[in-house]
Amino acid sequence: MRSIFLTILLIISNLLIYSQPMQSKTKILLLMGSRFEITAVHSSEAIIDESIDVAIEEVKRIENLISEWVEGTEVDLINKNAGIKPVKVSVELFTLIERCKKVSALTDGAFDITWASAWKLWHFDSTLTKVPSQAQIDEILPLIGYEKIILNKQDTTVFLTQKGMKIGFGAIGKGYAANKARDKMKSVGIENGIVIAGGDLITWGKMANRKNWTIGIADPENPQNAIAWLEVGEMGVVTSGNYEKFVMINGKRYAHIINPKTGYPATGLISVTVIAPDAELCDALATGLSVLGPAKGLGLINQMRGVECVMVTDSNQILTSKGLSLNYYKNNKKNQTHQITIGQKKR
């Protein structure tokens, strides 16, 4: 009788929860140099507002932790002391760098946070008017290599072995921030939401209409349209594309994703979308796959449990990992009912 009574109470409790009208609220703002869209779904507007506020504060905290551009951050100190001495850092940053090195090893160096050493040559804005010379590239290459990041776990220190080396988290930072913002929102009672950080997102729970989140994959040739879509529950979805940030020099496109082994922009793929429960991992892998290319990239993902990907080659061929089933649009027509299309240019 007791178990029946408890079961009835549980059913009544669930009915009461689901009978409450759910509302959704989104705040859009600029954080970490990117457009963030933070959405919370709940029956209480007060809890929604609180969750969005704590998410914003968390992203700001992370920016102050990992930015290489802000004076006095731990990353700034690591870079300034390259080739000089180890720098003691927080456990949070230390473990993030540890994970970065693991993904570097997994991708055979295609993902590498020391790519930041090449920024002195590749500024993807109006100041870049000519391609760096091979001599300039050859001078930079010795500064790139994740194995040159020396970690001392006992002292939580980080040492870059050569002067001029730099690390940067542009290829993983927004995914990490999305994860952490979601965690903060969950901690104040948000069981349904989405955090979008540029081309990175993390979803959990369901939309206000109690349906799964529906995510569109942008058409690289026309990013305002989607070529395909999928439904997700708790999942990270990250898109990297060479149509997002690039320069044209003498009629040739040079995109912002640098191949750490050559020092030149990666080629072969114009868009890579990675789907996995962890937005941080998605972010890193999307960059790594863009460098690895179609064959090696698909080979890697097809060996990873719980990770899928969509690739668009430079000949506009769409490739998917073996465990992924996409819903394709006919004639690339945009469906306005979708919650978000990943890979869109947002202004």
Coordinates of C-alpha atoms in Angstrom, one line a residue:
M1 CA 0.0 0.0 0.0
R2 CA 2.8 2.4 0.9
S3 CA 4.5 2.0 -2.5
I4 CA 1.1 2.6 -4.3
F5 CA 0.6 5.7 -2.2
L6 CA 4.1 7.0 -3.0
T7 CA 3.5 6.3 -6.7
I8 CA 0.2 8.2 -6.6
L9 CA 2.0 11.1 -4.9
L10 CA 4.7 11.1 -7.5
I11 CA 2.2 11.1 -10.4
I12 CA 0.2 14.0 -8.8
S13 CA 3.5 15.9 -8.2
N14 CA 4.5 15.4 -11.9
L15 CA 1.0 16.5 -13.1
L16 CA 1.2 19.7 -10.9
I17 CA 4.7 20.5 -12.4
Y18 CA 3.6 19.9 -16.0
S19 CA 0.3 21.8 -15.5
Q20 CA 2.2 25.0 -14.7
P21 CA 2.6 27.2 -17.8
M22 CA 6.2 27.3 -18.9
Q23 CA 7.7 30.5 -20.2
S24 CA 10.9 31.2 -22.1
K25 CA 13.1 34.3 -22.0
T26 CA 16.2 35.0 -24.0
K27 CA 18.9 37.7 -23.4
I28 CA 21.3 38.6 -26.2
L29 CA 24.5 40.4 -25.5
L30 CA 28.2 40.6 -26.4
L31 CA 30.5 38.5 -24.3
M32 CA 34.0 37.2 -25.0
G33 CA 33.9 39.2 -28.3
S34 CA 31.0 37.1 -29.5
R35 CA 27.2 37.2 -29.6
F36 CA 25.8 35.2 -26.7
E37 CA 22.1 34.2 -26.6
I38 CA 21.1 32.8 -23.2
T39 CA 17.6 31.2 -22.9
A40 CA 15.9 29.9 -19.8
V41 CA 12.6 28.0 -19.6
H42 CA 10.7 27.9 -16.3
S43 CA 7.4 28.6 -14.8
S44 CA 8.9 31.4 -12.6
E45 CA 10.0 34.6 -14.2
A46 CA 12.1 35.4 -11.1
I47 CA 14.1 32.2 -11.4
I48 CA 14.5 32.8 -15.2
D49 CA 16.0 36.2 -14.6
E50 CA 18.2 35.0 -11.8
S51 CA 19.6 32.2 -14.0
I52 CA 20.4 34.5 -16.9
D53 CA 22.2 36.9 -14.5
V54 CA 24.3 34.1 -13.0
A55 CA 25.1 32.8 -16.5
I56 CA 26.3 36.2 -17.6
E57 CA 28.5 36.6 -14.5
E58 CA 30.0 33.2 -15.1
V59 CA 30.9 33.9 -18.7
K60 CA 32.5 37.2 -17.6
R61 CA 34.5 35.3 -14.9
I62 CA 35.7 32.8 -17.5
E63 CA 36.8 35.6 -19.9
N64 CA 38.9 37.1 -17.1
L65 CA 40.4 33.7 -16.5
I66 CA 41.4 32.6 -20.0
S67 CA 41.7 35.8 -22.1
E68 CA 45.2 36.3 -23.6
W69 CA 44.2 39.9 -24.4
V70 CA 43.4 41.1 -20.9
E71 CA 46.4 42.4 -19.0
G72 CA 47.2 40.4 -15.9
T73 CA 45.1 37.3 -16.5
E74 CA 46.8 33.9 -15.8
V75 CA 47.0 33.3 -19.5
D76 CA 48.6 36.7 -20.1
L77 CA 51.2 35.8 -17.4
I78 CA 51.9 32.4 -19.0
N79 CA 52.5 34.0 -22.3
K80 CA 54.7 36.8 -20.9
N81 CA 56.9 34.2 -19.1
A82 CA 57.3 31.9 -22.1
G83 CA 60.9 30.6 -22.2
I84 CA 61.6 32.3 -18.8
K85 CA 59.8 30.5 -16.0
P86 CA 56.8 28.4 -15.0
V87 CA 53.7 30.3 -13.9
K88 CA 51.5 29.0 -11.0
V89 CA 47.8 29.0 -12.1
S90 CA 44.4 28.1 -10.7
V91 CA 43.4 24.5 -10.7
E92 CA 40.6 25.4 -13.1
L93 CA 42.9 26.8 -15.7
F94 CA 45.4 24.0 -15.2
T95 CA 42.9 21.3 -15.8
L96 CA 41.5 23.1 -18.8
I97 CA 45.0 23.1 -20.3
E98 CA 45.4 19.5 -19.4
R99 CA 42.2 18.7 -21.4
C100 CA 43.4 20.8 -24.3
K101 CA 46.6 18.7 -24.5
K102 CA 44.6 15.5 -24.5
V103 CA 42.5 16.7 -27.4
S104 CA 45.7 17.7 -29.2
A105 CA 47.1 14.2 -28.8
L106 CA 43.8 12.7 -29.9
T107 CA 43.8 14.9 -33.1
D108 CA 47.5 14.4 -33.8
G109 CA 48.1 18.1 -33.1
A110 CA 45.4 19.4 -35.4
F111 CA 43.9 21.1 -32.4
D112 CA 46.6 23.0 -30.6
I113 CA 46.3 26.1 -28.3
T114 CA 49.8 27.2 -29.1
W115 CA 48.4 28.2 -32.6
A116 CA 48.2 31.6 -30.9
S117 CA 51.9 32.1 -31.7
A118 CA 50.9 32.6 -35.3
W119 CA 48.6 35.5 -34.7
K120 CA 51.5 37.9 -35.2
L121 CA 51.4 36.9 -38.9
W122 CA 47.7 36.2 -39.5
H123 CA 45.4 39.0 -38.6
F124 CA 42.0 38.2 -40.2
D125 CA 40.9 41.8 -40.7
S126 CA 41.6 44.7 -43.1
T127 CA 45.2 44.9 -41.9
L128 CA 46.1 41.6 -43.6
T129 CA 46.8 42.6 -47.2
K130 CA 49.4 40.0 -48.2
V131 CA 50.2 36.4 -47.5
P132 CA 53.1 35.9 -45.0
S133 CA 56.3 34.7 -46.7
Q134 CA 57.5 31.2 -46.2
A135 CA 60.5 32.6 -44.3
Q136 CA 58.1 34.3 -41.9
I137 CA 56.1 31.1 -41.5
D138 CA 59.3 29.1 -40.9
E139 CA 60.2 31.5 -38.1
I140 CA 56.9 30.9 -36.4
L141 CA 56.6 27.1 -36.7
P142 CA 59.1 26.3 -33.9
L143 CA 56.9 28.2 -31.5
I144 CA 53.9 26.0 -32.2
G145 CA 53.5 22.6 -30.6
Y146 CA 51.4 21.4 -27.7
E147 CA 54.2 19.2 -26.4
K148 CA 56.1 22.4 -25.6
I149 CA 53.6 23.2 -22.9
I150 CA 55.1 21.7 -19.7
L151 CA 52.6 21.1 -16.9
N152 CA 53.6 20.4 -13.3
K153 CA 50.5 18.9 -11.6
Q154 CA 51.9 19.0 -8.1
D155 CA 52.6 22.8 -8.2
T156 CA 49.9 23.6 -10.8
T157 CA 52.4 25.5 -12.9
V158 CA 52.4 26.0 -16.7
F159 CA 55.6 26.6 -18.7
L160 CA 56.0 27.4 -22.3
T161 CA 59.4 26.2 -23.2
Q162 CA 60.4 28.9 -25.9
K163 CA 60.3 32.6 -25.9
G164 CA 57.7 34.0 -28.2
M165 CA 55.3 31.1 -27.6
K166 CA 51.7 31.9 -26.8
I167 CA 48.6 30.0 -25.9
G168 CA 45.1 31.1 -26.8
F169 CA 41.6 29.5 -26.2
G170 CA 39.8 30.9 -29.2
A171 CA 39.1 27.3 -30.4
I172 CA 37.7 26.0 -27.1
G173 CA 36.9 28.9 -24.8
K174 CA 33.3 29.6 -25.9
G175 CA 32.4 25.9 -25.6
Y176 CA 33.9 25.9 -22.1
A177 CA 32.0 29.0 -21.2
A178 CA 28.7 27.6 -22.5
N179 CA 29.2 24.5 -20.4
K180 CA 29.8 26.5 -17.3
A181 CA 27.0 28.9 -17.9
R182 CA 24.6 25.9 -18.2
D183 CA 25.9 24.5 -14.9
K184 CA 25.2 27.8 -13.2
M185 CA 21.7 28.0 -14.6
K186 CA 21.0 24.4 -13.5
S187 CA 22.2 25.3 -10.0
V188 CA 19.4 27.8 -9.6
G189 CA 16.7 25.5 -10.8
I190 CA 16.6 25.8 -14.6
E191 CA 16.0 22.4 -16.0
N192 CA 15.4 23.5 -19.6
G193 CA 17.6 26.0 -21.5
I194 CA 20.0 26.8 -24.2
V195 CA 23.3 28.8 -24.2
I196 CA 24.6 30.0 -27.6
A197 CA 28.1 31.4 -27.8
G198 CA 28.7 32.4 -31.4
G199 CA 28.8 29.1 -33.3
D200 CA 28.8 27.1 -30.1
L201 CA 25.8 25.9 -28.1
I202 CA 24.7 23.7 -25.3
T203 CA 21.0 22.6 -24.8
W204 CA 19.3 20.8 -21.9
G205 CA 15.8 19.7 -21.2
K206 CA 13.2 20.9 -23.6
M207 CA 11.7 24.1 -25.2
A208 CA 8.8 25.9 -23.6
N209 CA 6.4 23.8 -25.7
R210 CA 7.9 20.7 -24.1
K211 CA 9.4 19.6 -27.4
N212 CA 13.1 18.8 -28.0
W213 CA 15.4 21.6 -29.1
T214 CA 15.6 21.7 -32.9
I215 CA 18.9 22.8 -34.3
G216 CA 19.6 23.8 -37.9
I217 CA 22.9 23.3 -39.7
A218 CA 23.8 26.4 -41.7
D219 CA 24.4 26.4 -45.4
P220 CA 28.0 27.7 -45.8
E221 CA 27.1 29.4 -49.1
N222 CA 24.1 31.1 -47.6
P223 CA 24.5 31.0 -43.8
Q224 CA 21.0 32.5 -43.1
N225 CA 19.6 29.3 -44.5
A226 CA 19.8 25.8 -43.1
I227 CA 20.7 22.7 -45.1
A228 CA 19.6 20.2 -42.5
W229 CA 18.3 19.9 -38.9
L230 CA 18.3 17.6 -35.9
E231 CA 16.5 17.4 -32.6
V232 CA 18.5 17.3 -29.4
G233 CA 17.9 17.1 -25.7
E234 CA 21.0 17.7 -23.6
M235 CA 23.7 18.2 -26.2
G236 CA 26.4 20.4 -27.4
V237 CA 26.5 21.5 -31.1
V238 CA 29.4 23.5 -32.4
T239 CA 30.1 24.7 -36.0
S240 CA 33.4 26.0 -37.3
G241 CA 33.5 27.3 -40.8
N242 CA 35.9 29.1 -43.1
Y243 CA 33.1 31.4 -44.2
E244 CA 32.8 33.0 -40.8
K245 CA 36.2 34.9 -40.6
F246 CA 38.5 35.2 -43.6
V247 CA 40.3 37.6 -45.9
M248 CA 40.6 37.7 -49.7
I249 CA 44.0 38.2 -51.1
N250 CA 44.6 38.2 -54.9
G251 CA 41.2 36.5 -55.3
K252 CA 42.0 33.6 -52.9
R253 CA 40.2 33.0 -49.6
Y254 CA 42.3 32.6 -46.4
A255 CA 40.3 31.5 -43.4
H256 CA 40.9 31.9 -39.7
I257 CA 41.5 28.2 -38.8
I258 CA 45.3 27.7 -38.8
N259 CA 46.9 24.3 -39.4
P260 CA 49.4 24.1 -36.6
K261 CA 51.8 22.0 -38.6
T262 CA 52.0 24.2 -41.7
G263 CA 51.3 27.6 -40.2
Y264 CA 48.9 28.3 -43.1
P265 CA 45.0 28.3 -43.0
A266 CA 43.4 24.8 -43.2
T267 CA 41.8 23.8 -46.5
G268 CA 39.5 21.1 -47.7
L269 CA 36.4 21.8 -45.5
I270 CA 34.3 24.9 -45.5
S271 CA 32.1 23.8 -42.5
V272 CA 32.4 21.3 -39.6
T273 CA 29.6 20.7 -37.1
V274 CA 30.3 18.5 -34.1
I275 CA 27.5 17.0 -31.9
A276 CA 28.3 15.6 -28.4
P277 CA 27.2 16.1 -24.8
D278 CA 30.1 18.4 -24.0
A279 CA 30.3 21.8 -25.8
E280 CA 33.9 22.2 -24.8
L281 CA 34.9 19.0 -26.6
C282 CA 32.7 19.9 -29.6
D283 CA 34.4 23.2 -29.8
A284 CA 37.9 21.7 -29.8
L285 CA 37.0 18.9 -32.2
A286 CA 35.3 21.2 -34.7
T287 CA 38.6 23.0 -35.1
G288 CA 40.7 19.8 -35.1
L289 CA 38.5 18.2 -37.8
S290 CA 38.7 21.4 -39.9
V291 CA 42.5 20.9 -40.0
L292 CA 42.5 17.1 -40.3
G293 CA 40.2 17.2 -43.4
P294 CA 37.4 14.8 -44.5
A295 CA 39.0 11.4 -44.5
K296 CA 41.1 11.7 -41.3
G297 CA 38.4 13.7 -39.5
L298 CA 35.6 11.2 -40.2
G299 CA 37.9 8.3 -39.3
L300 CA 38.5 9.9 -35.9
I301 CA 34.9 10.6 -35.1
N302 CA 33.7 7.2 -36.2
Q303 CA 35.9 5.7 -33.5
M304 CA 34.5 8.0 -30.7
R305 CA 31.5 6.9 -28.8
G306 CA 28.8 9.6 -28.3
V307 CA 30.3 12.0 -30.8
E308 CA 29.0 12.8 -34.3
C309 CA 29.8 15.3 -37.0
V310 CA 28.6 16.9 -40.2
M311 CA 31.2 18.2 -42.7
V312 CA 30.8 20.3 -45.9
T313 CA 33.7 20.0 -48.2
D314 CA 35.1 22.8 -50.4
S315 CA 33.3 21.1 -53.3
N316 CA 30.0 21.4 -51.3
Q317 CA 29.7 17.6 -50.5
I318 CA 27.9 16.9 -47.3
L319 CA 29.5 14.1 -45.2
T320 CA 28.2 12.7 -41.9
S321 CA 29.6 10.3 -39.3
K322 CA 28.2 6.8 -39.3
G323 CA 26.0 7.3 -36.2
L324 CA 24.2 10.5 -37.3
S325 CA 20.9 10.8 -38.9
L326 CA 20.1 14.2 -40.3
N327 CA 16.8 15.7 -41.6
Y328 CA 17.5 17.5 -44.9
Y329 CA 15.7 20.5 -46.2
K330 CA 14.5 20.4 -49.8
N331 CA 16.1 23.1 -51.9
N332 CA 17.9 24.5 -48.8
K333 CA 14.7 26.3 -47.8
K334 CA 14.8 27.8 -44.4
N335 CA 12.2 26.6 -41.9
Q336 CA 11.2 29.5 -39.6
T337 CA 10.0 27.1 -36.9
H338 CA 13.5 26.1 -35.9
Q339 CA 14.9 27.4 -32.7
I340 CA 18.4 28.3 -34.0
T341 CA 20.6 27.6 -37.0
I342 CA 24.2 27.0 -36.0
G343 CA 26.8 28.6 -38.2
Q344 CA 24.7 31.7 -39.1
K345 CA 26.5 35.0 -39.2
K346 CA 25.0 37.1 -36.4
R347 CA 25.3 40.9 -36.4

